[in-house]
CSV table of C-alpha atoms in Angstrom, one decimal:
chain,number,residue,atom,x,y,z
A,51,MET,CA,0.0,0.0,-0.1
A,52,LEU,CA,1.3,3.5,-0.8
A,53,PHE,CA,1.4,6.0,2.1
A,54,PRO,CA,1.7,9.5,0.6
A,55,ARG,CA,4.5,11.6,1.9
A,56,ARG,CA,3.3,13.9,4.7
A,57,CYS,CA,6.5,15.3,6.1
A,58,SER,CA,9.7,15.3,3.9
A,59,GLN,CA,11.9,15.0,7.0
A,60,CYS,CA,10.9,11.8,8.4
A,61,LEU,CA,7.7,10.2,6.6
A,62,ILE,CA,8.9,7.9,3.9
A,63,SER,CA,6.6,6.8,1.0
A,64,VAL,CA,6.9,3.1,0.1
A,65,THR,CA,5.2,0.8,-2.4
A,66,ASN,CA,6.6,-2.5,-1.1
A,67,ARG,CA,3.8,-4.1,1.0
A,68,HIS,CA,6.3,-5.3,3.6
A,69,ALA,CA,8.4,-2.3,3.9
A,70,VAL,CA,8.3,-0.3,7.1
A,71,VAL,CA,6.8,3.2,7.1
A,72,GLN,CA,8.4,5.6,9.6
A,73,ARG,CA,5.6,7.7,11.1
A,74,SER,CA,7.4,9.4,14.0
A,75,CYS,CA,7.7,13.1,13.4
A,76,SER,CA,9.3,16.0,15.3
A,77,THR,CA,7.9,18.6,12.7
A,78,ILE,CA,4.2,18.3,12.4
A,79,GLN,CA,3.1,19.5,8.9
A,80,GLY,CA,-0.3,19.7,7.2
A,81,GLU,CA,-3.7,20.2,8.8
A,82,VAL,CA,-3.8,18.7,12.2
A,83,ARG,CA,-7.0,17.2,13.3
A,84,VAL,CA,-7.2,15.1,16.5
A,85,ARG,CA,-10.2,13.6,18.4
A,86,PHE,CA,-11.3,12.6,21.8
A,87,ALA,CA,-13.8,9.7,21.4
A,88,PRO,CA,-15.2,8.5,24.8
A,89,SER,CA,-18.1,6.3,25.2
A,90,PRO,CA,-21.1,7.8,27.1
A,91,THR,CA,-21.4,4.5,29.1
A,92,GLY,CA,-20.1,6.5,32.1
A,93,PHE,CA,-19.1,10.0,33.1
A,94,LEU,CA,-15.8,11.7,32.4
A,95,HIS,CA,-13.0,10.6,34.8
A,96,LEU,CA,-9.4,11.8,35.2
A,97,GLY,CA,-7.9,9.4,32.9
A,98,GLY,CA,-10.3,10.5,30.1
A,99,LEU,CA,-9.7,14.1,30.9
A,100,ARG,CA,-5.9,13.6,30.5
A,101,THR,CA,-6.4,11.9,27.1
A,102,ALA,CA,-8.6,14.8,26.0
A,103,LEU,CA,-6.0,17.4,27.4
A,104,TYR,CA,-3.1,15.9,25.4
A,105,ASN,CA,-5.2,15.9,22.2
A,106,TYR,CA,-6.3,19.5,22.9
A,107,ILE,CA,-2.8,20.8,23.6
A,108,PHE,CA,-1.5,19.0,20.5
A,109,ALA,CA,-4.2,20.6,18.3
A,110,LYS,CA,-3.6,24.1,19.7
A,111,LYS,CA,0.2,23.7,19.5
A,112,TYR,CA,0.0,23.1,15.7
A,113,GLY,CA,-2.9,25.2,15.0
A,114,GLY,CA,-5.3,22.4,14.4
A,115,SER,CA,-8.8,21.3,15.5
A,116,PHE,CA,-9.8,19.3,18.5
A,117,VAL,CA,-12.9,17.1,17.9
A,118,LEU,CA,-15.2,15.4,20.4
A,119,ARG,CA,-16.9,12.2,19.0
A,120,LEU,CA,-19.1,10.2,21.2
A,121,GLU,CA,-18.9,6.4,20.5
A,122,ASP,CA,-22.5,5.4,21.6
A,123,THR,CA,-22.9,2.3,19.6
A,124,ASP,CA,-23.0,0.0,22.8
A,125,GLN,CA,-26.7,0.9,23.3
A,126,SER,CA,-27.1,-1.5,26.1
A,127,ARG,CA,-24.6,0.2,28.4
A,128,LEU,CA,-25.4,4.0,27.8
A,129,VAL,CA,-25.7,5.9,30.9
A,130,PRO,CA,-28.5,8.8,30.8
A,131,GLY,CA,-27.0,12.1,30.8
A,132,ALA,CA,-23.4,11.0,30.3
A,133,ALA,CA,-23.1,12.4,26.8
A,134,GLU,CA,-24.1,15.7,27.8
A,135,SER,CA,-22.0,15.6,31.0
A,136,ILE,CA,-18.9,14.7,29.1
A,137,GLU,CA,-19.1,17.9,27.0
A,138,ASP,CA,-20.0,19.9,30.0
A,139,MET,CA,-16.9,18.7,31.9
A,140,LEU,CA,-14.6,19.4,29.0
A,141,GLU,CA,-15.9,22.9,28.8
A,142,TRP,CA,-15.6,23.5,32.5
A,143,ALA,CA,-12.0,22.1,32.4
A,144,GLY,CA,-11.0,24.6,29.9
A,145,VAL,CA,-10.4,22.1,26.9
A,146,PRO,CA,-13.5,22.8,24.9
A,147,PRO,CA,-13.9,20.9,21.6
A,148,ASP,CA,-13.9,22.8,18.3
A,149,GLU,CA,-16.3,20.3,16.8
A,150,SER,CA,-18.8,18.2,18.9
A,151,PRO,CA,-22.3,17.0,19.1
A,152,ARG,CA,-23.2,20.3,20.7
A,153,ARG,CA,-21.1,22.6,18.7
A,154,GLY,CA,-21.6,20.9,15.4
A,155,GLY,CA,-18.9,21.0,12.5
A,156,LEU,CA,-18.4,20.2,8.8
A,157,PHE,CA,-17.6,16.4,9.5
A,158,GLY,CA,-20.7,15.6,11.7
A,159,PRO,CA,-22.8,14.1,13.0
A,160,TYR,CA,-20.5,13.5,16.0
A,161,LEU,CA,-22.6,10.7,17.5
A,162,GLN,CA,-21.8,7.3,16.1
A,163,SER,CA,-25.4,6.2,16.4
A,164,TRP,CA,-26.3,8.7,13.7
A,165,ARG,CA,-23.6,7.4,11.3
A,166,LEU,CA,-24.7,3.9,10.9
A,167,ASP,CA,-25.0,4.0,7.1
A,168,LEU,CA,-21.3,4.8,6.9
A,169,TYR,CA,-20.4,1.7,8.8
A,170,THR,CA,-22.7,-0.6,6.9
A,171,GLN,CA,-21.2,0.8,3.6
A,172,ALA,CA,-17.7,0.0,4.8
A,173,ALA,CA,-18.6,-3.4,6.1
A,174,GLN,CA,-20.2,-4.2,2.7
A,175,GLN,CA,-17.1,-3.0,1.0
A,176,LEU,CA,-15.1,-5.4,3.1
A,177,VAL,CA,-17.4,-8.4,2.3
A,178,GLU,CA,-17.4,-7.7,-1.4
A,179,SER,CA,-13.6,-7.5,-1.5
A,180,GLY,CA,-13.3,-10.8,0.5
A,181,ASN,CA,-11.8,-9.1,3.5
A,182,ALA,CA,-14.9,-9.8,5.7
A,183,TYR,CA,-17.7,-12.4,5.8
A,184,TYR,CA,-21.0,-13.1,7.3
A,185,CYS,CA,-20.9,-15.3,10.3
A,186,PHE,CA,-24.2,-17.2,11.6
A,187,CYS,CA,-22.6,-19.0,14.6
A,188,SER,CA,-24.4,-18.8,17.8
A,189,SER,CA,-22.3,-17.7,20.8
A,190,GLN,CA,-22.5,-21.2,22.3
A,191,ARG,CA,-21.1,-22.8,19.0
A,192,LEU,CA,-18.3,-20.2,18.9
A,193,GLU,CA,-17.3,-21.0,22.4
A,194,LEU,CA,-17.2,-24.8,21.6
A,195,LEU,CA,-15.1,-24.1,18.5
A,196,LYS,CA,-12.7,-21.8,20.4
A,197,LYS,CA,-12.2,-24.5,23.1
A,198,GLU,CA,-11.6,-27.2,20.4
A,199,ALA,CA,-9.1,-24.8,18.7
A,200,LEU,CA,-7.2,-24.3,21.8
A,201,ARG,CA,-7.1,-28.1,22.7
A,202,SER,CA,-5.6,-28.9,19.3
A,203,GLY,CA,-3.0,-26.1,19.6
A,204,GLN,CA,-4.5,-23.9,16.9
A,205,THR,CA,-5.3,-20.2,17.1
A,206,PRO,CA,-8.9,-19.3,17.3
A,207,SER,CA,-8.8,-17.8,13.8
A,208,SER,CA,-9.0,-21.3,12.4
A,209,TYR,CA,-12.6,-21.7,13.3
A,210,ARG,CA,-14.0,-19.4,10.6
A,211,SER,CA,-17.7,-20.2,9.9
A,212,GLU,CA,-18.7,-18.2,6.8
A,213,THR,CA,-21.3,-18.4,4.2
A,214,ASN,CA,-23.3,-16.2,2.0
A,215,TRP,CA,-25.9,-13.9,3.5
A,216,ILE,CA,-29.1,-15.5,4.5
A,217,ARG,CA,-32.3,-13.3,4.9
A,218,ASP,CA,-33.7,-12.9,8.4
A,219,VAL,CA,-31.1,-15.1,10.1
A,220,PRO,CA,-29.3,-13.5,12.9
A,221,HIS,CA,-25.6,-12.9,12.0
A,222,VAL,CA,-22.5,-10.7,12.5
A,223,ILE,CA,-20.0,-9.6,10.0
A,224,ARG,CA,-16.3,-10.6,10.8
A,225,PHE,CA,-13.1,-9.1,9.5
A,226,ARG,CA,-10.8,-11.7,8.1
A,227,LEU,CA,-7.4,-11.3,9.7
A,228,GLU,CA,-4.4,-12.2,7.7
A,229,THR,CA,-0.8,-12.8,8.7
A,230,GLY,CA,2.0,-10.5,7.5
A,231,VAL,CA,1.1,-7.3,9.4
A,232,GLU,CA,3.3,-4.5,8.6
A,233,PRO,CA,5.3,-3.0,11.5
A,234,PHE,CA,4.4,0.6,12.3
A,235,GLN,CA,6.1,3.5,14.1
A,236,ASP,CA,4.1,4.8,17.0
A,237,MET,CA,4.8,8.5,17.9
A,238,ILE,CA,5.6,7.4,21.5
A,239,PHE,CA,6.3,3.7,21.6
A,240,GLY,CA,8.3,3.5,18.4
A,241,TRP,CA,8.4,0.4,16.1
A,242,ASN,CA,5.5,-2.0,16.9
A,243,HIS,CA,4.4,-5.2,15.3
A,244,HIS,CA,1.5,-7.5,16.5
A,245,ASP,CA,0.6,-10.3,14.2
A,246,VAL,CA,-2.9,-10.5,15.6
A,247,ALA,CA,-3.9,-13.3,13.2
A,248,GLN,CA,-1.6,-15.6,15.3
A,249,VAL,CA,-3.3,-15.0,18.5
A,250,GLU,CA,-6.9,-14.1,18.1
A,251,GLY,CA,-9.9,-14.9,16.0
A,252,ASP,CA,-11.5,-12.9,13.3
A,253,PRO,CA,-13.0,-9.7,15.1
A,254,VAL,CA,-16.7,-8.8,14.7
A,255,VAL,CA,-17.1,-5.4,12.9
A,256,ILE,CA,-20.8,-5.4,12.6
A,257,LYS,CA,-22.9,-6.9,15.5
A,258,ALA,CA,-26.1,-8.8,15.2
A,259,ASP,CA,-28.1,-5.6,16.2
A,260,GLY,CA,-26.6,-3.9,13.2
A,261,TYR,CA,-24.3,-1.6,15.2
A,262,PRO,CA,-20.5,-1.6,14.5
A,263,THR,CA,-17.9,-2.5,17.0
A,264,TYR,CA,-15.2,-0.1,18.0
A,265,HIS,CA,-12.7,-1.6,15.6
A,266,LEU,CA,-14.7,-0.7,12.5
A,267,ALA,CA,-16.4,2.4,13.7
A,268,ASN,CA,-13.3,4.2,14.8
A,269,ILE,CA,-11.4,3.8,11.6
A,270,VAL,CA,-14.4,4.8,9.6
A,271,ASP,CA,-14.9,7.9,11.6
A,272,ASP,CA,-11.3,8.8,11.7
A,273,HIS,CA,-11.2,8.4,7.9
A,274,TYR,CA,-14.4,10.6,7.2
A,275,MET,CA,-13.6,13.1,9.8
A,276,LYS,CA,-10.0,13.5,8.3
A,277,ILE,CA,-8.3,12.8,11.6
A,278,SER,CA,-4.6,13.3,11.0
A,279,HIS,CA,-3.3,12.1,14.4
A,280,VAL,CA,-4.8,9.6,16.9
A,281,LEU,CA,-3.6,10.2,20.4
A,282,ARG,CA,-5.1,7.5,22.7
A,283,GLY,CA,-4.3,5.3,25.7
A,284,SER,CA,-1.6,2.7,25.3
A,285,GLU,CA,-4.1,0.0,26.1
A,286,TRP,CA,-5.1,0.3,22.4
A,287,LEU,CA,-1.6,-0.2,21.1
A,288,ILE,CA,-2.0,-3.9,20.6
A,289,SER,CA,-5.2,-3.3,18.5
A,290,THR,CA,-3.5,-0.9,16.2
A,291,SER,CA,-2.0,-3.6,13.8
A,292,LYS,CA,-5.6,-4.9,13.5
A,293,HIS,CA,-6.8,-1.4,12.6
A,294,LEU,CA,-4.1,-0.9,10.0
A,295,LEU,CA,-5.2,-4.1,8.4
A,296,MET,CA,-8.7,-2.6,8.0
A,297,TYR,CA,-7.3,0.6,6.7
A,298,ARG,CA,-5.4,-1.4,4.1
A,299,ALA,CA,-8.4,-3.5,3.1
A,300,LEU,CA,-10.5,-0.3,2.6
A,301,GLY,CA,-7.7,1.4,0.6
A,302,TRP,CA,-7.5,4.3,3.1
A,303,GLU,CA,-4.4,6.1,4.4
A,304,PRO,CA,-4.2,5.7,8.2
A,305,PRO,CA,-3.6,8.6,10.5
A,306,THR,CA,-0.4,8.8,12.6
A,307,PHE,CA,-0.8,7.0,15.9
A,308,GLY,CA,0.6,7.9,19.3
A,309,HIS,CA,-0.3,5.9,22.3
A,310,LEU,CA,-0.2,7.8,25.6
A,311,PRO,CA,1.2,5.9,28.7
A,312,LEU,CA,-1.4,5.0,31.3
A,313,LEU,CA,-2.2,7.3,34.2
A,314,MET,CA,-1.7,5.3,37.5
A,315,ASN,CA,-2.1,5.8,41.2
A,316,LYS,CA,1.1,6.9,42.9
A,317,ASP,CA,1.7,3.2,44.0
A,318,GLY,CA,1.6,2.0,40.4
A,319,SER,CA,-2.0,0.5,40.7
A,320,LYS,CA,-4.5,1.1,38.1
A,321,LEU,CA,-6.6,4.3,38.3
A,322,SER,CA,-10.1,2.7,38.6
A,323,LYS,CA,-13.5,4.3,38.0
A,324,ARG,CA,-14.6,2.3,41.1
A,325,GLN,CA,-12.5,4.7,43.2
A,326,GLY,CA,-15.4,7.1,42.8
A,327,ASP,CA,-13.4,10.2,43.5
A,328,ILE,CA,-11.7,10.3,40.0
A,329,PHE,CA,-14.8,11.6,38.2
A,330,ILE,CA,-14.4,15.2,37.1
A,331,GLN,CA,-17.8,16.0,38.6
A,332,SER,CA,-16.5,15.0,42.0
A,333,PHE,CA,-13.5,17.4,41.7
A,334,GLN,CA,-15.8,20.2,40.5
A,335,ARG,CA,-18.2,19.6,43.4
A,336,ASP,CA,-15.3,19.7,45.9
A,337,GLY,CA,-14.1,23.0,44.8
A,338,VAL,CA,-11.0,21.9,42.8
A,339,LEU,CA,-10.1,24.4,40.0
A,340,PRO,CA,-9.9,23.1,36.4
A,341,GLU,CA,-6.5,24.6,36.1
A,342,ALA,CA,-5.3,22.6,39.0
A,343,LEU,CA,-6.5,19.3,37.5
A,344,LEU,CA,-4.8,20.1,34.1
A,345,ASP,CA,-1.6,21.0,35.9
A,346,ILE,CA,-1.3,17.9,38.2
A,347,THR,CA,-2.2,15.4,35.4
A,348,THR,CA,0.5,16.9,33.1
A,349,ASN,CA,3.0,17.4,35.9
A,350,CYS,CA,3.1,13.7,36.9
A,351,GLY,CA,3.6,12.7,33.1
A,352,SER,CA,5.7,13.8,30.3
A,353,GLY,CA,5.7,15.8,27.1
A,354,PHE,CA,6.7,19.1,28.6
A,355,SER,CA,10.0,21.1,28.9
A,356,THR,CA,9.4,21.8,32.6
A,357,HIS,CA,7.5,20.2,35.4
A,358,ARG,CA,7.0,23.2,37.6
A,359,MET,CA,3.8,23.6,39.5
A,360,GLY,CA,1.4,26.4,38.6
A,361,ARG,CA,1.3,26.1,34.8
A,362,ARG,CA,-1.8,27.3,33.1
A,363,ILE,CA,-3.2,26.1,29.7
A,364,ASN,CA,-1.3,28.6,27.6
A,365,GLU,CA,1.9,27.6,29.3
A,366,LEU,CA,1.2,24.0,28.8
A,367,ILE,CA,0.7,24.5,25.1
A,368,SER,CA,3.9,26.5,24.6
A,369,GLU,CA,6.0,24.0,26.6
A,370,PHE,CA,4.5,21.0,24.9
A,371,SER,CA,6.6,18.8,22.6
A,372,PRO,CA,5.4,15.3,21.4
A,373,SER,CA,9.0,14.1,21.2
A,374,LYS,CA,9.2,14.5,25.0
A,375,ILE,CA,6.4,12.1,25.8
A,376,THR,CA,8.0,8.9,27.2
A,377,THR,CA,6.6,5.4,27.6
A,378,HIS,CA,6.6,5.5,31.3
A,379,SER,CA,3.3,5.5,33.2
A,380,ALA,CA,2.4,8.7,34.8
A,381,LEU,CA,2.1,8.2,38.5
A,382,LEU,CA,-0.6,10.5,39.9
A,383,ASP,CA,-0.3,11.6,43.6
A,384,LEU,CA,-3.7,13.2,44.5
A,385,GLU,CA,-2.5,14.1,47.9
A,386,LYS,CA,-0.6,16.9,46.2
A,387,LEU,CA,-3.8,18.3,44.6
A,388,PRO,CA,-4.5,20.8,47.4
A,389,GLU,CA,-1.1,22.3,46.8
A,390,PHE,CA,-1.7,22.6,43.1
A,391,ASN,CA,-5.2,24.1,43.9
A,392,ARG,CA,-3.7,26.6,46.3
A,393,ILE,CA,-1.3,27.9,43.6
A,394,HIS,CA,-4.0,28.2,41.0
A,395,LEU,CA,-6.4,29.9,43.4
A,396,GLN,CA,-3.8,32.4,44.2
A,397,HIS,CA,-3.4,33.1,40.4
A,398,ARG,CA,-7.2,33.7,40.1
A,399,ILE,CA,-7.3,36.0,43.2
A,400,GLU,CA,-4.5,38.1,41.7
A,401,ASN,CA,-6.5,38.3,38.3
A,402,GLU,CA,-9.0,41.1,38.6
A,403,GLU,CA,-11.7,39.6,36.4
A,404,GLN,CA,-11.3,36.1,37.9
A,405,CYS,CA,-11.3,37.6,41.4
A,406,ARG,CA,-14.7,39.2,40.8
A,407,SER,CA,-15.9,35.8,39.6
A,408,LEU,CA,-14.6,34.2,42.9
A,409,ILE,CA,-16.3,36.9,44.9
A,410,ARG,CA,-19.7,36.2,43.2
A,411,ASP,CA,-19.3,32.5,43.8
A,412,LEU,CA,-18.4,33.0,47.5
A,413,GLN,CA,-21.2,35.4,48.1
A,414,GLY,CA,-23.7,32.7,47.1
A,415,GLN,CA,-22.0,30.0,49.1
A,416,ILE,CA,-21.7,32.2,52.3
A,417,GLN,CA,-25.3,33.1,52.2
A,418,GLN,CA,-26.3,29.4,51.6
A,419,THR,CA,-24.0,28.1,54.4
A,420,PHE,CA,-24.7,30.7,57.1
A,421,THR,CA,-28.1,32.0,56.2
A,422,THR,CA,-29.7,33.7,59.2
A,423,ASP,CA,-26.5,33.6,61.3
A,424,ILE,CA,-25.1,36.6,59.4
A,425,GLN,CA,-25.7,39.7,61.6
A,426,ASP,CA,-24.5,42.3,59.1
A,427,ASP,CA,-24.8,42.2,55.3
A,428,GLY,CA,-21.5,44.1,55.2
A,429,VAL,CA,-19.6,40.7,55.3
A,430,ILE,CA,-21.0,39.7,51.9
A,431,GLN,CA,-20.1,42.9,50.2
A,432,GLU,CA,-17.6,42.8,47.4
A,433,HIS,CA,-15.0,45.0,49.0
A,434,TYR,CA,-15.1,43.0,52.2
A,435,ILE,CA,-14.7,39.5,50.5
A,436,LYS,CA,-12.0,40.9,48.2
A,437,ARG,CA,-10.0,42.0,51.2
A,438,VAL,CA,-10.4,38.5,52.8
A,439,LEU,CA,-9.2,36.8,49.6
A,440,GLN,CA,-6.2,39.1,49.1
A,441,LEU,CA,-5.1,38.4,52.7
A,442,ARG,CA,-5.8,34.6,52.6
A,443,LYS,CA,-4.3,33.9,49.2
A,444,GLY,CA,-1.4,31.5,49.4
A,445,HIS,CA,-2.9,30.1,52.6
A,446,ILE,CA,-6.1,28.5,51.5
A,447,SER,CA,-6.4,25.7,48.8
A,448,SER,CA,-10.2,26.1,48.1
A,449,LEU,CA,-12.9,28.7,48.6
A,450,LYS,CA,-14.7,25.9,50.5
A,451,GLU,CA,-12.2,26.3,53.3
A,452,LEU,CA,-13.5,29.7,54.0
A,453,LEU,CA,-16.9,28.1,54.8
A,454,THR,CA,-15.4,25.9,57.5
A,455,PRO,CA,-15.8,26.5,61.2
A,456,VAL,CA,-12.1,27.7,61.2
A,457,TYR,CA,-13.2,30.7,59.1
A,458,SER,CA,-16.8,31.1,60.1
A,459,TYR,CA,-15.7,34.2,62.2
A,460,LEU,CA,-15.3,36.2,59.0
A,461,TRP,CA,-19.1,35.9,58.3
A,462,VAL,CA,-20.6,35.3,61.8
A,463,ARG,CA,-19.9,37.3,65.0
A,464,PRO,CA,-18.6,34.9,67.7
A,465,SER,CA,-20.2,34.3,71.0
A,466,PHE,CA,-18.2,33.7,74.2
A,467,SER,CA,-18.8,33.8,78.0
A,468,SER,CA,-17.7,36.1,80.7
A,469,GLN,CA,-15.9,32.9,82.2
A,470,GLN,CA,-13.8,32.6,79.1
A,471,VAL,CA,-12.8,36.2,79.3
A,472,ALA,CA,-12.1,36.1,83.0
A,473,ALA,CA,-9.9,33.0,82.5
A,474,LEU,CA,-7.6,35.1,80.4
A,475,THR,CA,-7.4,38.4,82.3
A,476,SER,CA,-9.1,40.8,84.7
A,477,GLU,CA,-8.2,43.7,82.4
A,478,ALA,CA,-10.4,42.8,79.5
A,479,GLN,CA,-12.6,45.9,79.7
A,480,HIS,CA,-9.5,48.1,79.7
A,481,ILE,CA,-8.1,46.2,76.7
A,482,GLY,CA,-11.3,46.4,74.8
A,483,SER,CA,-11.3,50.2,75.2
A,484,LEU,CA,-7.7,50.4,74.1
A,485,VAL,CA,-8.4,48.5,71.0
A,486,LEU,CA,-11.5,50.7,70.1
A,487,LYS,CA,-9.3,53.8,70.5
A,488,LEU,CA,-6.6,52.3,68.3
A,489,VAL,CA,-9.0,51.4,65.5
A,490,SER,CA,-10.7,54.8,65.8
A,491,GLU,CA,-7.3,56.6,65.4
A,492,ARG,CA,-6.3,54.4,62.4
A,493,GLY,CA,-9.5,55.3,60.4
A,494,GLU,CA,-10.9,53.1,57.6
A,495,GLU,CA,-7.7,51.6,56.2
A,496,LEU,CA,-5.8,49.1,58.4
A,497,ALA,CA,-2.3,48.1,57.3
A,498,LEU,CA,-1.0,44.7,58.4
A,499,ASP,CA,2.6,45.8,59.3
A,500,GLN,CA,1.5,49.1,61.1
A,501,LEU,CA,-1.2,47.1,63.0
A,502,SER,CA,1.3,44.6,64.2
A,503,LYS,CA,3.4,47.3,65.7
A,504,ASP,CA,0.4,49.0,67.2
A,505,LEU,CA,-0.6,45.8,69.1
A,506,LYS,CA,2.9,45.5,70.5
A,507,THR,CA,2.5,49.0,71.8
A,508,LEU,CA,-0.9,48.3,73.1
A,509,ALA,CA,0.5,45.3,75.1
A,510,LYS,CA,2.7,47.6,77.0
A,511,GLN,CA,-0.3,49.7,78.2
A,512,THR,CA,-1.7,46.8,80.3
A,513,LYS,CA,-0.8,46.4,83.9
A,514,ILE,CA,-0.9,42.6,84.7
A,515,THR,CA,-1.8,41.0,81.4
A,516,LYS,CA,1.0,39.3,79.6
A,517,HIS,CA,1.4,39.5,75.8
A,518,ARG,CA,0.3,35.9,75.3
A,519,GLU,CA,-2.9,36.3,77.2
A,520,LEU,CA,-3.5,39.7,75.5
A,521,MET,CA,-3.4,38.0,72.1
A,522,LYS,CA,-5.6,35.2,73.3
A,523,LEU,CA,-8.2,37.7,74.4
A,524,LEU,CA,-8.1,39.6,71.2
A,525,ARG,CA,-8.5,36.4,69.3
A,526,LEU,CA,-11.5,35.4,71.4
A,527,ALA,CA,-13.2,38.7,70.9
A,528,LEU,CA,-12.5,38.6,67.1
A,529,SER,CA,-13.2,34.9,66.3
A,530,GLY,CA,-14.2,32.9,69.4
A,531,LEU,CA,-11.4,30.6,68.5
A,532,GLN,CA,-8.0,29.8,70.1
A,533,GLN,CA,-6.2,29.3,66.7
A,534,GLY,CA,-6.2,30.9,63.3
A,535,PRO,CA,-4.5,33.7,61.3
A,536,SER,CA,-2.6,36.2,63.3
A,537,VAL,CA,-4.6,38.8,65.3
A,538,ALA,CA,-3.4,41.6,63.1
A,539,GLU,CA,-4.5,39.8,60.0
A,540,MET,CA,-7.9,39.0,61.6
A,541,MET,CA,-8.3,42.6,62.3
A,542,VAL,CA,-7.3,43.7,58.8
A,543,CYS,CA,-9.7,41.1,57.3
A,544,LEU,CA,-12.6,42.2,59.4
A,545,GLY,CA,-12.2,45.9,58.9
A,546,PRO,CA,-12.8,48.8,61.4
A,547,ALA,CA,-16.6,48.6,61.4
A,548,GLU,CA,-16.7,44.8,62.2
A,549,ILE,CA,-14.0,45.2,64.8
A,550,TYR,CA,-16.0,48.0,66.5
A,551,HIS,CA,-19.0,45.6,66.8
A,552,ARG,CA,-17.0,42.7,68.2
A,553,PHE,CA,-15.1,44.8,70.8
A,554,GLN,CA,-18.4,46.5,71.8
A,555,ASN,CA,-19.6,42.9,72.4
A,556,LEU,CA,-16.6,42.2,74.6
A,557,LEU,CA,-17.3,45.3,76.7
A,558,ARG,CA,-20.9,44.1,77.1
A,559,VAL,CA,-19.8,40.7,78.3
A,560,CYS,CA,-17.4,42.3,80.8
A,561,GLU,CA,-20.2,44.6,82.2
A,562,SER,CA,-22.6,41.6,82.6
A,563,SER,CA,-20.2,39.6,84.7
């Protein structure tokens, strides 16, 4: 078969059927079209997102198109809502397809169940050329033939049961595997050769229900959608020789293949959907930022010039090189995800537009979480929340942390007893008055460094209260907690108006004792 020259540097055209075609290329030429083709038999998980991400980055690196195609031919296993959710999650993650069931495109439809005529035509072409045949064997008979072949030391391919088409008799169409598969060069794994006819039987390409199997549908769609490069998981590497046989039988030029190493747990075990927490919707629900997911899944793998934390999608694209992808599995340590999220949350807080979006998000969450416990609407105003975010950036890993009891003092005024106050000092009323005077003198703007100095000066104005007890009292009045950010930071976060209310409350508690 003749493979037309695609890159003059490293893609060699040959006419000899058994010659090797080198398909690894450091310089990508021509129109790049890649696809992510999940099955909506489940929701998008981290492994799937990683495959989509590499395809997206590859497309954007070389000015190409990223296609989402849903392989929904296994009708019995379809999960309601999964198809829509997959596209939702890709858009949320910041890797939106250029063409998809939702967006449309020139090469649609992008649902395989709407392309059945194409698969039927291809299968019929294979039958007419002698590369496929009708099989009327029942599953029970096939199992018996398989066992007999294995007992006699033959490969299962020797039990072909073929005949002409018989009307109204249930049947499948099988592709006829032949020996002598040409080696091919994978972009990542290099030279590969799997003589599938020696180890397996002829694969079904059209099932009894008329729907195609993956093996036929994916090559038909890749051909008609003009896919130039197939980047998929390495579990499909062994099937590629089979797919190349089908390309040859149909007279089509195959795309360039690159098989991505698997994404594994940090201990080397398989990343399983049964873990539950690897689904993208779970990360979204838990407040994980999409940038953090993209960063951690590429950081643990290969294909990039650096492995620093905090890279955003534009940096991933600029630092990407297919030649840097190795065959080693990517070991994912999700325990590091909070650190990735902390860095990317800080990036968002420092971006004015993204910070406004965070504020709107947090306003709704605060009202939903604390409802009637909020005594003053001032704590959900934009300027207040922005001040909190600016002071806490680099310290929190998620907005959800600000809704935990540790930070509830930011939104709800604390309650404490006179006994708690008395256990710290007998000068609480005097100290409360000093704080109110200090805040009044400093005006509306409180600076962290200046306030830290002011508190040290204030400590010298007490008679018997040591600095440690003084800080504990101030922390109690401000938050009702024994631990948290520094007292000065708490005061700057809360602002003069809220400090005034809280220390007035301290004075009332003292007067009531």
